[in-house]
Amino acid sequence: MKHYDLLVIGGVAAGMSAASQARRVDKNMSIGVFEKSEYVSYAACGMPYFIGEHIDDYTKLIAIDKDDFIKKRGIDIVTLAEVEHVDFSLKKVIINIGGSTSEYGYDKLVIATGARPFYPSFAGIDLPGVFMLRNLNDGLRIREFIQKNFPRSGVIIGGGFIGLEMAETLRELGISCTIVERMDSVAMTMDPEISEKITLKLKEFDVDIRTGAEVEKITAVENRLTVALKGGGGIETDFIIASVGVVPNTAFVKDTGLGMTDRGAIVINEKSETNIPGVYAAGDCATVKHLITGKDTYMPMGTTANKQGRVAGLQAAGVSDEVFRGIVGTQLVKVFDLEVAKTGFNEHDAEQAGIPVESASATWHDIAGYCPAAENIFVKLFINKDTRELIGGQTLGRQNAAQRINVVAAAITSRMKLEDFAYLDLGYAPPFAPVWDALLVAAQKLIRR
């Protein structure tokens, strides 16, 4: 049985971050990474743009080549290797490689297996022409299907951020597109004022939107698919992309004593430690602390995966003071020519968390209003009514809107009060920002005098 000082299960964002950081700290420890797919260290978030042919070669999505990890960093990597079982008491894993199983021992273990698409229970989800979009192979299959079959229409099941990005992709490729969303609106994590503006933008680019619509089944006749909706009606299409959420990819450690949530996410602390000594977890298979509530939550994001993976690797290599304290839930999405961003809580989120909330919004120019290129930005801010601390923000605009949310994220993280935020010394020059930034205008409106 081969033995590693550090064994990593999963070779994408979190897993390769862990392995790389451990190697930087300790040049001598033996490190092995086992990845279920054939690719490691790739940018999953770039797949809609690869499918849309903004990126001509999928290898550009691969941050570091597998051979570089092996030859230059001295990290053993085995792809097409699926872990079937972990014995924490004996510190060994059973891995299926090419149809045969092998055992590997470890001193330290990092679980970074990510998440898998949630498969709806309706019939037809496994028909040819129905795709999920989660890993690089999914992106390759969708792009190959489009290039070979020249589809004229596509249906996207799910109106979340991936669904919005894929709607733009299909329209850019000249493919008619319908979004089917069972909730009352697309982008339901956003405030209603934002989601309404997103809906109008989708319609402007001829995206058909069916909200409050639940799929009953998918059927196929020859090369055509039909999405049948509950309550009647159907949509004929050439292919379907289902994006209705993910679940942690942790079935292989179920009932092993590893601490997990009801949804199967591995519970970790700020050091990426699990409840089992010497075992760490990171990325979309694990929880993360939300800095507003202080509670563990499941919010899979690429940024979080990289940070948790980094901490896991450093901890495993003996850097005991390294921590990742948590998130505030910062998200960006591009919807055609709109930039949309959110961080922290809106009214709904705050009410769910039992936080009294106040909010105010403003529409203001992104640069000096007299500049010919000036555009309007919509900003909405949310505060804890009792403490006056900033707890959320959302921005929307055609330019210079998305990155402004990072100022709000920093303010929430530092528990800044509204009255301090409203007078932040933000940069000013006519080509970059107005004297009063849109964020400060919204904050001033929220102050009660």
Short mmCIF file of C-alpha atoms in Angstrom, two decimals:
data_model
loop_
_atom_site.label_atom_id
_atom_site.label_comp_id
_atom_site.label_asym_id
_atom_site.label_seq_id
_atom_site.Cartn_x
_atom_site.Cartn_y
_atom_site.Cartn_z
CA MET A 1 0.00 0.00 0.00
CA LYS A 2 1.48 3.33 -1.07
CA HIS A 3 1.58 5.97 1.63
CA TYR A 4 1.48 9.78 1.35
CA ASP A 5 2.26 12.41 3.93
CA LEU A 6 -0.63 14.37 2.41
CA LEU A 7 -3.35 12.78 0.31
CA VAL A 8 -5.82 15.07 -1.47
CA ILE A 9 -9.15 13.84 -2.84
CA GLY A 10 -10.21 16.18 -5.65
CA GLY A 11 -8.01 18.10 -8.06
CA VAL A 12 -9.83 21.26 -9.07
CA ALA A 13 -9.85 24.60 -7.22
CA ALA A 14 -9.70 23.59 -3.56
CA GLY A 15 -7.71 20.40 -4.01
CA MET A 16 -4.93 21.85 -6.13
CA SER A 17 -4.74 24.95 -3.92
CA ALA A 18 -4.21 22.66 -0.93
CA ALA A 19 -1.57 20.56 -2.64
CA SER A 20 0.29 23.59 -4.02
CA GLN A 21 0.41 25.46 -0.70
CA ALA A 22 1.57 22.38 1.18
CA ARG A 23 4.36 21.91 -1.33
CA ARG A 24 5.49 25.55 -1.04
CA VAL A 25 5.83 25.16 2.72
CA ASP A 26 7.33 21.68 2.79
CA LYS A 27 9.57 20.65 -0.11
CA ASN A 28 10.02 17.12 1.21
CA MET A 29 6.55 15.86 2.12
CA SER A 30 5.02 13.33 -0.26
CA ILE A 31 1.76 14.60 -1.80
CA GLY A 32 -0.76 12.65 -3.87
CA VAL A 33 -3.85 14.05 -5.57
CA PHE A 34 -6.64 11.83 -6.90
CA GLU A 35 -9.17 13.38 -9.28
CA LYS A 36 -12.32 11.73 -10.60
CA SER A 37 -12.28 13.47 -14.00
CA GLU A 38 -9.45 13.70 -16.50
CA TYR A 39 -8.66 17.38 -15.84
CA VAL A 40 -7.24 19.25 -12.86
CA SER A 41 -6.95 22.92 -11.92
CA TYR A 42 -9.41 24.38 -14.41
CA ALA A 43 -11.64 27.47 -14.31
CA ALA A 44 -15.18 26.08 -14.20
CA CYS A 45 -16.67 29.58 -14.12
CA GLY A 46 -15.29 30.27 -17.59
CA MET A 47 -17.27 27.50 -19.29
CA PRO A 48 -20.21 29.64 -20.52
CA TYR A 49 -17.67 31.81 -22.34
CA PHE A 50 -15.93 28.77 -23.79
CA ILE A 51 -19.27 27.40 -25.00
CA GLY A 52 -20.03 30.82 -26.48
CA GLU A 53 -16.70 30.72 -28.37
CA HIS A 54 -15.20 33.74 -26.63
CA ILE A 55 -12.48 31.28 -25.63
CA ASP A 56 -11.28 29.25 -28.59
CA ASP A 57 -9.40 26.48 -26.78
CA TYR A 58 -10.51 24.69 -23.61
CA THR A 59 -6.89 24.36 -22.47
CA LYS A 60 -6.93 28.10 -21.76
CA LEU A 61 -9.30 27.30 -18.90
CA ILE A 62 -6.66 25.07 -17.29
CA ALA A 63 -4.66 27.19 -14.86
CA ILE A 64 -1.72 24.81 -14.46
CA ASP A 65 -1.09 21.73 -16.57
CA LYS A 66 -1.15 18.35 -14.86
CA ASP A 67 2.40 17.57 -16.00
CA ASP A 68 3.67 20.80 -14.45
CA PHE A 69 2.30 19.74 -11.08
CA ILE A 70 4.01 16.38 -11.42
CA LYS A 71 7.38 17.42 -12.87
CA LYS A 72 7.93 20.93 -11.48
CA ARG A 73 6.15 20.68 -8.12
CA GLY A 74 6.69 17.04 -7.31
CA ILE A 75 3.03 16.34 -6.69
CA ASP A 76 1.71 12.93 -7.74
CA ILE A 77 -1.58 13.32 -9.66
CA VAL A 78 -3.81 10.46 -10.71
CA THR A 79 -6.83 11.34 -12.84
CA LEU A 80 -9.89 9.19 -13.63
CA ALA A 81 -9.54 8.00 -10.05
CA GLU A 82 -12.65 7.77 -7.89
CA VAL A 83 -12.42 7.33 -4.14
CA GLU A 84 -14.90 4.69 -3.02
CA HIS A 85 -14.28 4.65 0.72
CA VAL A 86 -12.22 6.28 3.46
CA ASP A 87 -11.25 4.46 6.64
CA PHE A 88 -10.40 7.24 9.06
CA SER A 89 -9.34 4.91 11.85
CA LEU A 90 -6.77 3.11 9.68
CA LYS A 91 -5.93 6.28 7.70
CA LYS A 92 -6.41 4.74 4.31
CA VAL A 93 -8.54 5.31 1.21
CA ILE A 94 -9.83 2.84 -1.35
CA ILE A 95 -9.63 4.25 -4.87
CA ASN A 96 -11.01 2.90 -8.14
CA ILE A 97 -8.55 3.55 -10.95
CA GLY A 98 -9.43 2.18 -14.37
CA GLY A 99 -11.85 -0.38 -12.97
CA SER A 100 -9.55 -1.83 -10.31
CA THR A 101 -9.28 -0.73 -6.70
CA SER A 102 -6.15 0.13 -4.75
CA GLU A 103 -5.48 1.22 -1.18
CA TYR A 104 -3.45 4.28 -0.22
CA GLY A 105 -2.37 5.37 3.22
CA TYR A 106 -2.01 8.93 4.49
CA ASP A 107 -0.86 11.00 7.45
CA LYS A 108 -2.97 14.05 6.55
CA LEU A 109 -6.04 14.06 4.31
CA VAL A 110 -7.78 16.87 2.42
CA ILE A 111 -11.26 16.20 1.03
CA ALA A 112 -11.99 18.58 -1.85
CA THR A 113 -14.49 16.64 -3.95
CA GLY A 114 -16.66 19.63 -4.82
CA ALA A 115 -20.34 19.35 -5.66
CA ARG A 116 -22.35 17.57 -8.30
CA PRO A 117 -25.42 18.85 -10.16
CA PHE A 118 -28.75 18.28 -8.50
CA TYR A 119 -30.71 15.92 -10.74
CA PRO A 120 -34.43 16.70 -10.77
CA SER A 121 -36.74 13.74 -10.25
CA PHE A 122 -38.86 14.24 -13.36
CA ALA A 123 -38.69 11.74 -16.22
CA GLY A 124 -36.44 12.42 -19.19
CA ILE A 125 -33.63 14.22 -17.40
CA ASP A 126 -31.20 11.58 -18.71
CA LEU A 127 -32.28 11.78 -22.38
CA PRO A 128 -29.72 12.57 -25.10
CA GLY A 129 -29.65 16.31 -25.69
CA VAL A 130 -30.22 17.11 -21.99
CA PHE A 131 -27.09 18.53 -20.37
CA MET A 132 -25.84 19.64 -16.97
CA LEU A 133 -23.10 22.24 -16.69
CA ARG A 134 -20.77 21.67 -13.77
CA ASN A 135 -17.36 20.45 -14.89
CA LEU A 136 -15.10 20.88 -17.89
CA ASN A 137 -16.36 17.72 -19.58
CA ASP A 138 -19.91 19.12 -19.42
CA GLY A 139 -18.74 22.27 -21.18
CA LEU A 140 -16.93 20.27 -23.84
CA ARG A 141 -20.01 18.14 -24.50
CA ILE A 142 -22.33 21.15 -24.84
CA ARG A 143 -19.98 22.99 -27.19
CA GLU A 144 -19.49 19.86 -29.31
CA PHE A 145 -23.26 19.34 -29.52
CA ILE A 146 -23.82 22.91 -30.70
CA GLN A 147 -21.03 22.78 -33.27
CA LYS A 148 -22.17 19.44 -34.71
CA ASN A 149 -25.94 19.84 -34.61
CA PHE A 150 -26.48 23.57 -35.28
CA PRO A 151 -29.48 23.78 -32.90
CA ARG A 152 -31.95 26.59 -33.46
CA SER A 153 -33.49 26.51 -29.99
CA GLY A 154 -32.53 25.67 -26.42
CA VAL A 155 -34.28 25.52 -23.06
CA ILE A 156 -32.55 26.39 -19.81
CA ILE A 157 -34.15 24.89 -16.71
CA GLY A 158 -33.26 27.19 -13.83
CA GLY A 159 -32.99 30.97 -13.66
CA GLY A 160 -29.97 31.29 -11.39
CA PHE A 161 -26.66 32.85 -12.33
CA ILE A 162 -25.50 29.95 -14.53
CA GLY A 163 -28.84 29.99 -16.31
CA LEU A 164 -28.52 33.73 -16.95
CA GLU A 165 -25.00 33.37 -18.30
CA MET A 166 -26.03 30.52 -20.58
CA ALA A 167 -29.03 32.48 -21.87
CA GLU A 168 -26.64 35.18 -23.02
CA THR A 169 -24.36 32.55 -24.54
CA LEU A 170 -27.15 30.93 -26.56
CA ARG A 171 -28.46 34.24 -27.88
CA GLU A 172 -24.95 35.28 -28.93
CA LEU A 173 -24.73 32.02 -30.89
CA GLY A 174 -28.02 32.83 -32.64
CA ILE A 175 -29.96 30.16 -30.73
CA SER A 176 -33.44 31.04 -29.48
CA CYS A 177 -33.67 30.55 -25.75
CA THR A 178 -36.33 29.88 -23.14
CA ILE A 179 -35.69 29.98 -19.39
CA VAL A 180 -37.99 27.82 -17.26
CA GLU A 181 -37.93 28.83 -13.59
CA ARG A 182 -40.24 27.37 -10.94
CA MET A 183 -39.89 30.44 -8.69
CA ASP A 184 -41.69 33.73 -9.35
CA SER A 185 -38.65 35.40 -10.87
CA VAL A 186 -35.22 34.74 -12.28
CA ALA A 187 -32.24 35.64 -10.07
CA MET A 188 -34.28 35.04 -6.93
CA THR A 189 -31.29 35.67 -4.65
CA MET A 190 -31.35 39.29 -5.76
CA ASP A 191 -33.64 42.03 -4.52
CA PRO A 192 -36.91 42.37 -6.53
CA GLU A 193 -35.80 45.71 -8.01
CA ILE A 194 -32.69 44.02 -9.39
CA SER A 195 -34.39 40.86 -10.65
CA GLU A 196 -37.02 42.97 -12.45
CA LYS A 197 -34.28 44.85 -14.29
CA ILE A 198 -32.60 41.56 -15.20
CA THR A 199 -35.92 40.25 -16.54
CA LEU A 200 -36.35 43.32 -18.73
CA LYS A 201 -32.82 42.91 -20.08
CA LEU A 202 -33.43 39.25 -20.94
CA LYS A 203 -36.60 40.17 -22.80
CA GLU A 204 -34.76 42.95 -24.62
CA PHE A 205 -32.52 40.25 -26.09
CA ASP A 206 -35.49 38.01 -26.96
CA VAL A 207 -35.10 35.48 -24.17
CA ASP A 208 -38.45 33.83 -23.43
CA ILE A 209 -38.99 33.60 -19.66
CA ARG A 210 -41.43 31.17 -18.04
CA THR A 211 -41.50 31.85 -14.30
CA GLY A 212 -43.71 30.02 -11.82
CA ALA A 213 -43.36 27.08 -14.19
CA GLU A 214 -42.43 23.61 -12.98
CA VAL A 215 -41.22 20.87 -15.31
CA GLU A 216 -43.31 17.69 -15.26
CA LYS A 217 -41.25 15.62 -17.68
CA ILE A 218 -39.08 15.70 -20.78
CA THR A 219 -39.94 13.60 -23.81
CA ALA A 220 -38.17 12.99 -27.10
CA VAL A 221 -39.38 12.38 -30.63
CA GLU A 222 -36.50 11.79 -33.02
CA ASN A 223 -34.13 14.72 -32.50
CA ARG A 224 -36.66 17.01 -30.85
CA LEU A 225 -37.26 17.35 -27.13
CA THR A 226 -40.40 18.58 -25.40
CA VAL A 227 -40.43 20.08 -21.93
CA ALA A 228 -43.89 19.38 -20.48
CA LEU A 229 -44.95 21.79 -17.73
CA LYS A 230 -47.14 20.97 -14.76
CA GLY A 231 -50.59 22.40 -15.26
CA GLY A 232 -50.35 22.06 -19.03
CA GLY A 233 -48.32 23.38 -21.90
CA GLY A 234 -44.98 22.41 -23.31
CA ILE A 235 -41.91 23.78 -25.05
CA GLU A 236 -40.32 22.07 -28.05
CA THR A 237 -36.60 22.49 -28.36
CA ASP A 238 -33.40 21.08 -29.82
CA PHE A 239 -31.55 20.71 -26.52
CA ILE A 240 -31.82 21.46 -22.81
CA ILE A 241 -29.43 22.67 -20.12
CA ALA A 242 -30.59 21.95 -16.57
CA SER A 243 -29.11 24.14 -13.85
CA VAL A 244 -31.19 23.80 -10.71
CA GLY A 245 -28.56 23.70 -8.01
CA VAL A 246 -25.83 21.44 -6.65
CA VAL A 247 -25.30 19.02 -3.78
CA PRO A 248 -22.02 18.24 -1.99
CA ASN A 249 -20.18 15.32 -3.53
CA THR A 250 -19.70 13.46 -0.25
CA ALA A 251 -21.66 10.20 -0.51
CA PHE A 252 -18.44 8.17 -0.15
CA VAL A 253 -17.90 9.44 3.41
CA LYS A 254 -21.47 9.07 4.59
CA ASP A 255 -21.83 7.18 7.89
CA THR A 256 -18.09 7.29 8.58
CA GLY A 257 -18.28 9.56 11.60
CA LEU A 258 -17.25 12.64 9.63
CA GLY A 259 -19.30 15.66 10.75
CA MET A 260 -21.75 16.68 8.04
CA THR A 261 -24.91 18.74 7.60
CA ASP A 262 -28.25 17.25 6.62
CA ARG A 263 -27.48 18.19 3.01
CA GLY A 264 -24.17 16.33 3.10
CA ALA A 265 -21.77 19.27 3.40
CA ILE A 266 -18.71 18.53 5.55
CA VAL A 267 -18.60 20.80 8.59
CA ILE A 268 -15.26 22.58 8.98
CA ASN A 269 -13.83 25.39 11.09
CA GLU A 270 -11.72 28.43 10.17
CA LYS A 271 -8.69 26.17 9.76
CA SER A 272 -10.53 23.86 7.32
CA GLU A 273 -10.38 21.17 10.01
CA THR A 274 -13.12 18.55 10.29
CA ASN A 275 -14.11 16.78 13.50
CA ILE A 276 -11.52 14.07 12.74
CA PRO A 277 -7.90 14.99 13.58
CA GLY A 278 -5.64 15.27 10.55
CA VAL A 279 -8.59 15.43 8.14
CA TYR A 280 -9.41 18.68 6.35
CA ALA A 281 -12.09 19.66 3.84
CA ALA A 282 -12.42 22.58 1.46
CA GLY A 283 -14.53 23.94 -1.36
CA ASP A 284 -17.97 23.02 -2.61
CA CYS A 285 -18.14 19.87 -0.46
CA ALA A 286 -17.80 21.85 2.77
CA THR A 287 -19.49 24.49 4.87
CA VAL A 288 -18.21 28.02 5.43
CA LYS A 289 -18.89 30.52 8.19
CA HIS A 290 -21.10 33.47 7.26
CA LEU A 291 -19.60 36.56 8.85
CA ILE A 292 -22.93 38.31 9.35
CA THR A 293 -24.58 35.54 11.36
CA GLY A 294 -21.48 33.71 12.57
CA LYS A 295 -23.13 30.44 11.55
CA ASP A 296 -21.96 27.67 9.24
CA THR A 297 -23.64 27.81 5.86
CA TYR A 298 -23.40 26.09 2.50
CA MET A 299 -22.60 28.57 -0.25
CA PRO A 300 -20.41 26.97 -2.94
CA MET A 301 -18.26 29.52 -4.75
CA GLY A 302 -14.94 29.34 -6.55
CA THR A 303 -13.39 32.11 -4.47
CA THR A 304 -14.23 30.28 -1.25
CA ALA A 305 -12.89 26.99 -2.61
CA ASN A 306 -9.50 28.52 -3.39
CA LYS A 307 -9.22 30.17 0.04
CA GLN A 308 -10.32 27.13 2.01
CA GLY A 309 -8.01 24.92 -0.05
CA ARG A 310 -5.09 27.23 0.60
CA VAL A 311 -5.72 27.12 4.36
CA ALA A 312 -6.18 23.34 4.35
CA GLY A 313 -2.86 22.84 2.58
CA LEU A 314 -0.97 25.21 4.88
CA GLN A 315 -2.49 23.64 7.98
CA ALA A 316 -1.62 20.17 6.75
CA ALA A 317 1.96 21.35 6.22
CA GLY A 318 2.19 22.66 9.78
CA VAL A 319 1.24 26.36 9.45
CA SER A 320 -1.11 26.23 12.41
CA ASP A 321 -1.98 29.94 12.58
CA GLU A 322 -3.43 30.18 9.05
CA VAL A 323 -7.22 30.75 9.00
CA PHE A 324 -10.01 31.76 6.63
CA ARG A 325 -12.58 33.48 8.79
CA GLY A 326 -15.54 33.32 6.41
CA ILE A 327 -17.62 34.99 3.74
CA VAL A 328 -20.27 37.63 3.24
CA GLY A 329 -21.57 36.04 0.04
CA THR A 330 -20.23 38.34 -2.69
CA GLN A 331 -21.45 37.40 -6.17
CA LEU A 332 -21.14 38.95 -9.63
CA VAL A 333 -22.93 38.10 -12.86
CA LYS A 334 -22.98 39.55 -16.36
CA VAL A 335 -26.34 39.58 -18.17
CA PHE A 336 -25.75 40.81 -21.70
CA ASP A 337 -24.63 44.43 -21.21
CA LEU A 338 -25.64 44.54 -17.55
CA GLU A 339 -23.24 44.15 -14.64
CA VAL A 340 -25.00 42.81 -11.53
CA ALA A 341 -23.54 42.28 -8.06
CA LYS A 342 -24.66 41.31 -4.59
CA THR A 343 -22.99 40.97 -1.22
CA GLY A 344 -24.34 40.21 2.22
CA PHE A 345 -28.06 40.19 2.99
CA ASN A 346 -31.10 41.83 1.44
CA GLU A 347 -34.47 42.19 3.21
CA HIS A 348 -35.48 38.59 2.66
CA ASP A 349 -32.12 37.23 3.82
CA ALA A 350 -32.15 39.44 6.91
CA GLU A 351 -35.68 38.46 7.86
CA GLN A 352 -34.77 34.78 7.51
CA ALA A 353 -31.85 35.38 9.86
CA GLY A 354 -33.96 37.35 12.34
CA ILE A 355 -32.10 40.62 11.71
CA PRO A 356 -34.09 43.89 11.73
CA VAL A 357 -33.30 45.61 8.44
CA GLU A 358 -33.55 49.00 6.77
CA SER A 359 -32.67 49.80 3.17
CA ALA A 360 -32.40 52.62 0.67
CA SER A 361 -31.58 52.78 -3.01
CA ALA A 362 -30.19 55.35 -5.40
CA THR A 363 -29.66 55.72 -9.12
CA TRP A 364 -26.54 57.75 -9.79
CA HIS A 365 -23.93 58.20 -12.51
CA ASP A 366 -20.85 55.98 -12.50
CA ILE A 367 -18.40 58.74 -13.49
CA ALA A 368 -18.69 62.52 -13.56
CA GLY A 369 -22.10 63.29 -15.03
CA TYR A 370 -20.71 65.74 -17.58
CA CYS A 371 -18.49 63.07 -19.16
CA PRO A 372 -19.96 61.77 -22.46
CA ALA A 373 -19.47 58.14 -21.39
CA ALA A 374 -21.36 58.52 -18.10
CA GLU A 375 -23.93 55.81 -17.32
CA ASN A 376 -26.32 55.34 -14.42
CA ILE A 377 -25.75 52.78 -11.66
CA PHE A 378 -28.49 51.44 -9.41
CA VAL A 379 -27.32 50.85 -5.83
CA LYS A 380 -29.24 49.45 -2.88
CA LEU A 381 -27.82 49.18 0.63
CA PHE A 382 -29.06 47.30 3.70
CA ILE A 383 -28.24 47.86 7.36
CA ASN A 384 -28.99 46.20 10.66
CA LYS A 385 -31.62 48.54 12.08
CA ASP A 386 -30.43 48.05 15.66
CA THR A 387 -26.65 48.20 15.28
CA ARG A 388 -26.51 50.49 12.19
CA GLU A 389 -23.92 48.12 10.69
CA LEU A 390 -23.93 47.57 6.95
CA ILE A 391 -25.17 44.05 6.17
CA GLY A 392 -25.75 44.06 2.42
CA GLY A 393 -25.59 45.77 -0.92
CA GLN A 394 -26.56 45.25 -4.54
CA THR A 395 -25.47 47.10 -7.67
CA LEU A 396 -26.57 47.08 -11.29
CA GLY A 397 -25.46 49.04 -14.33
CA ARG A 398 -24.04 48.83 -17.81
CA GLN A 399 -20.51 49.76 -16.78
CA ASN A 400 -18.45 50.21 -13.62
CA ALA A 401 -21.20 48.66 -11.47
CA ALA A 402 -20.02 45.18 -10.51
CA GLN A 403 -16.66 45.93 -8.90
CA ARG A 404 -18.14 48.64 -6.69
CA ILE A 405 -19.71 45.87 -4.60
CA ASN A 406 -16.25 45.01 -3.24
CA VAL A 407 -16.26 48.23 -1.21
CA VAL A 408 -19.52 47.11 0.40
CA ALA A 409 -18.10 43.61 1.05
CA ALA A 410 -15.10 45.14 2.82
CA ALA A 411 -17.38 47.36 4.90
CA ILE A 412 -19.56 44.42 5.97
CA THR A 413 -16.51 42.33 6.84
CA SER A 414 -15.15 45.11 9.05
CA ARG A 415 -18.60 45.64 10.63
CA MET A 416 -18.66 49.26 9.50
CA LYS A 417 -21.55 51.43 10.60
CA LEU A 418 -23.63 53.29 8.03
CA GLU A 419 -22.61 56.74 9.26
CA ASP A 420 -18.93 55.87 8.74
CA PHE A 421 -19.54 54.24 5.38
CA ALA A 422 -21.46 57.29 4.12
CA TYR A 423 -18.31 59.44 4.37
CA LEU A 424 -15.70 56.98 3.11
CA ASP A 425 -12.80 58.65 1.33
CA LEU A 426 -13.41 56.99 -2.03
CA GLY A 427 -11.33 58.02 -5.01
CA TYR A 428 -12.48 60.75 -7.38
CA ALA A 429 -11.48 61.81 -10.87
CA PRO A 430 -14.00 62.63 -13.62
CA PRO A 431 -13.12 59.64 -15.87
CA PHE A 432 -13.36 57.17 -12.97
CA ALA A 433 -15.97 58.34 -10.46
CA PRO A 434 -18.10 61.35 -9.49
CA VAL A 435 -17.37 63.50 -6.45
CA TRP A 436 -20.11 61.63 -4.58
CA ASP A 437 -19.83 57.96 -5.50
CA ALA A 438 -23.09 56.09 -6.11
CA LEU A 439 -22.42 53.99 -3.00
CA LEU A 440 -22.18 57.10 -0.84
CA VAL A 441 -25.29 58.62 -2.38
CA ALA A 442 -27.28 55.51 -1.40
CA ALA A 443 -25.74 55.58 2.08
CA GLN A 444 -26.66 59.23 2.59
CA LYS A 445 -30.25 58.44 1.64
CA LEU A 446 -30.30 55.69 4.25
CA ILE A 447 -29.19 57.96 7.08
CA ARG A 448 -32.11 59.25 9.11
CA ARG A 449 -31.56 62.81 10.27
#
